[in-house]
């Protein structure tokens, strides 16, 4: 069965990495933007990352400029903004498309795994969140409006489960 671990992505510093390096971890994958009304969610995302990272949790941030040009900067500018404004330490990746013909393959997989309201696959805005279990399968999808702290019980539940690593 396909999983998140089957994909690779370019980090914000330009290095292509396999997502299999996160195997066995609970992941929250988020399309982010620097000039959005929801950008303040970076604060809560970073708090949750620091709280649960030692238990096997990671957040993967994917900047996206598809929603009203709210992430127009270069990768270097985005990284500088995230570090200086929100002290982001969780892994950040290079800008991607989450909708349309140029959708990053990871996002194609995420959307096909869990649709949004009424099964809609399209991502409607920045800060849509996908929670992935330790086996690389999408457990839940959360809307932009769902605060990171509201996701904590789901993170805790998945962290309590052991991975089903198949040889």
CSV table of C-alpha atoms in Angstrom, one decimal:
chain,number,residue,atom,x,y,z
A,1,UNK,CA,0.0,0.0,0.0
A,2,UNK,CA,1.4,3.4,-0.9
A,3,UNK,CA,2.4,5.7,2.0
A,4,UNK,CA,3.9,9.1,2.6
A,5,UNK,CA,7.3,7.4,2.8
A,6,UNK,CA,7.1,6.7,-1.0
A,7,UNK,CA,7.7,10.4,-1.8
A,8,UNK,CA,10.6,12.8,-1.8
A,9,UNK,CA,10.6,16.5,-1.4
A,10,UNK,CA,13.0,19.4,-1.6
A,11,UNK,CA,13.9,21.0,1.7
A,12,UNK,CA,13.7,24.8,1.9
A,13,UNK,CA,17.5,24.8,1.8
A,14,UNK,CA,17.4,23.0,-1.6
A,15,UNK,CA,18.2,19.4,-0.6
A,16,UNK,CA,16.0,16.6,-2.1
A,17,UNK,CA,15.2,14.1,0.7
A,18,UNK,CA,13.1,10.9,0.8
A,19,UNK,CA,10.3,11.2,3.3
A,20,UNK,CA,11.1,7.7,4.4
A,21,UNK,CA,13.6,9.4,6.7
A,22,UNK,CA,10.5,10.2,8.9
A,23,UNK,CA,9.4,6.5,8.9
A,24,UNK,CA,7.9,5.5,12.3
A,25,UNK,CA,7.0,9.1,13.2
A,26,UNK,CA,3.6,10.7,13.5
A,27,UNK,CA,3.5,13.6,11.0
A,28,UNK,CA,1.5,16.7,10.6
A,29,UNK,CA,1.8,18.0,7.1
A,30,UNK,CA,0.7,21.6,6.5
A,31,UNK,CA,0.6,23.9,3.6
A,32,UNK,CA,1.8,27.2,5.0
A,33,UNK,CA,2.0,30.9,3.9
A,34,UNK,CA,3.8,33.9,5.4
A,35,UNK,CA,1.2,36.6,4.6
A,36,UNK,CA,-2.1,34.9,5.6
A,37,UNK,CA,-4.5,35.6,8.4
A,38,UNK,CA,-3.7,32.1,9.6
A,39,UNK,CA,0.1,32.6,9.7
A,40,UNK,CA,-0.2,33.1,13.4
A,41,UNK,CA,-0.7,29.3,13.6
A,42,UNK,CA,3.1,29.0,13.2
A,43,UNK,CA,3.2,29.8,17.0
A,44,UNK,CA,1.0,26.8,18.0
A,45,UNK,CA,2.6,24.5,15.4
A,46,UNK,CA,6.0,25.2,16.9
A,47,UNK,CA,4.8,24.7,20.4
A,48,UNK,CA,3.3,21.3,19.5
A,49,UNK,CA,6.4,20.3,17.6
A,50,UNK,CA,8.7,21.0,20.5
A,51,UNK,CA,6.3,19.3,23.0
A,52,UNK,CA,5.9,16.0,21.0
A,53,UNK,CA,9.0,15.8,18.9
A,54,UNK,CA,10.9,13.7,21.5
A,55,UNK,CA,8.0,11.2,21.4
A,56,UNK,CA,8.3,10.6,17.7
A,57,UNK,CA,6.4,13.5,16.2
A,58,UNK,CA,7.3,15.9,13.3
A,59,UNK,CA,5.6,18.7,11.5
A,60,UNK,CA,6.4,19.2,7.8
A,61,UNK,CA,5.8,22.7,6.5
A,62,UNK,CA,5.2,23.1,2.7
A,63,UNK,CA,4.9,26.8,1.6
A,64,UNK,CA,2.3,27.3,-1.1
A,65,UNK,CA,1.6,30.5,-3.1
A,66,UNK,CA,-1.6,29.4,-4.7
A,67,UNK,CA,-3.9,31.4,-2.4
A,68,UNK,CA,-4.0,35.1,-3.1
A,69,UNK,CA,-0.2,35.3,-3.6
A,70,UNK,CA,0.3,34.9,0.2
A,71,UNK,CA,3.7,33.2,-0.1
A,72,UNK,CA,5.4,35.1,-2.9
A,73,UNK,CA,8.9,35.2,-1.4
A,74,UNK,CA,11.8,33.0,-2.3
A,75,UNK,CA,12.6,29.9,-0.2
A,76,UNK,CA,15.4,31.9,1.5
A,77,UNK,CA,13.0,34.7,2.4
A,78,UNK,CA,10.4,32.2,3.7
A,79,UNK,CA,13.0,30.5,5.8
A,80,UNK,CA,14.2,33.8,7.2
A,81,UNK,CA,10.6,34.9,8.0
A,82,UNK,CA,9.8,31.6,9.7
A,83,UNK,CA,12.9,31.6,11.8
A,84,UNK,CA,13.0,35.3,12.8
A,85,UNK,CA,9.3,35.8,13.4
A,86,UNK,CA,8.1,32.4,14.7
A,87,UNK,CA,11.4,30.6,15.6
A,88,UNK,CA,10.3,27.7,13.5
A,89,UNK,CA,12.5,24.7,14.0
A,90,UNK,CA,10.3,22.0,12.4
A,91,UNK,CA,11.3,20.8,8.9
A,92,UNK,CA,10.3,23.2,6.1
A,93,UNK,CA,10.3,22.4,2.4
A,94,UNK,CA,10.5,24.3,-0.8
A,95,UNK,CA,7.4,25.9,-2.2
A,96,UNK,CA,4.9,23.5,-3.8
A,97,UNK,CA,1.6,23.5,-5.5
A,98,UNK,CA,-1.2,21.7,-3.7
A,99,UNK,CA,-3.9,22.0,-6.4
A,100,UNK,CA,-3.9,22.0,-10.2
A,101,UNK,CA,-1.9,20.3,-12.8
A,102,UNK,CA,1.4,21.0,-11.0
A,103,UNK,CA,0.3,19.5,-7.7
A,104,UNK,CA,3.3,18.0,-5.8
A,105,UNK,CA,2.9,14.1,-5.9
A,106,UNK,CA,2.8,14.1,-2.0
A,107,UNK,CA,-0.2,16.4,-2.0
A,108,UNK,CA,-1.9,14.3,-4.7
A,109,UNK,CA,-1.5,11.3,-2.4
A,110,UNK,CA,-2.6,13.2,0.7
A,111,UNK,CA,-5.8,14.6,-1.0
A,112,UNK,CA,-6.7,11.2,-2.5
A,113,UNK,CA,-6.2,9.6,1.0
A,114,UNK,CA,-8.6,12.0,2.8
A,115,UNK,CA,-11.0,14.4,1.2
A,116,UNK,CA,-12.2,17.5,2.9
A,117,UNK,CA,-15.8,18.6,3.6
A,118,UNK,CA,-18.2,16.4,1.6
A,119,UNK,CA,-15.3,14.4,0.2
A,120,UNK,CA,-13.9,17.4,-1.7
A,121,UNK,CA,-10.2,16.7,-2.6
A,122,UNK,CA,-9.3,20.2,-3.5
A,123,UNK,CA,-7.4,22.2,-0.8
A,124,UNK,CA,-9.3,25.4,-0.1
A,125,UNK,CA,-6.7,27.5,1.7
A,126,UNK,CA,-3.4,27.8,3.5
A,127,UNK,CA,-2.9,25.8,6.7
A,128,UNK,CA,-4.8,22.7,5.7
A,129,UNK,CA,-3.4,19.9,7.9
A,130,UNK,CA,-2.9,16.2,7.3
A,131,UNK,CA,-2.2,14.0,10.3
A,132,UNK,CA,-0.2,10.9,9.3
A,133,UNK,CA,0.2,7.8,11.5
A,134,UNK,CA,3.5,6.0,12.2
A,135,UNK,CA,2.9,3.7,9.2
A,136,UNK,CA,2.8,6.7,6.7
A,137,UNK,CA,-1.0,6.6,6.2
A,138,UNK,CA,-3.2,9.6,6.4
A,139,UNK,CA,-5.3,9.4,9.6
A,140,UNK,CA,-7.2,12.7,9.4
A,141,UNK,CA,-7.5,15.9,7.4
A,142,UNK,CA,-8.1,19.2,9.2
A,143,UNK,CA,-9.3,22.5,7.8
A,144,UNK,CA,-7.5,25.8,7.9
A,145,UNK,CA,-9.9,26.8,10.7
A,146,UNK,CA,-8.8,23.9,13.0
A,147,UNK,CA,-6.2,25.2,15.4
A,148,UNK,CA,-3.1,23.1,15.9
A,149,UNK,CA,-3.9,22.7,19.6
A,150,UNK,CA,-7.3,21.2,18.7
A,151,UNK,CA,-5.4,18.4,16.9
A,152,UNK,CA,-3.3,17.5,20.0
A,153,UNK,CA,-5.7,14.7,21.2
A,154,UNK,CA,-5.3,13.0,17.8
A,155,UNK,CA,-1.5,13.4,17.9
A,156,UNK,CA,-1.4,11.9,21.4
A,157,UNK,CA,-3.6,8.9,20.2
A,158,UNK,CA,-1.3,8.2,17.3
A,159,UNK,CA,1.9,8.6,19.4
A,160,UNK,CA,0.5,5.9,21.7
A,161,UNK,CA,0.1,3.4,18.9
A,162,UNK,CA,3.1,1.4,17.8
A,163,UNK,CA,4.1,1.3,14.1
A,164,UNK,CA,3.2,-1.7,12.0
A,165,UNK,CA,6.5,-1.9,10.2
A,166,UNK,CA,6.3,-4.5,7.4
A,167,UNK,CA,9.5,-6.2,6.2
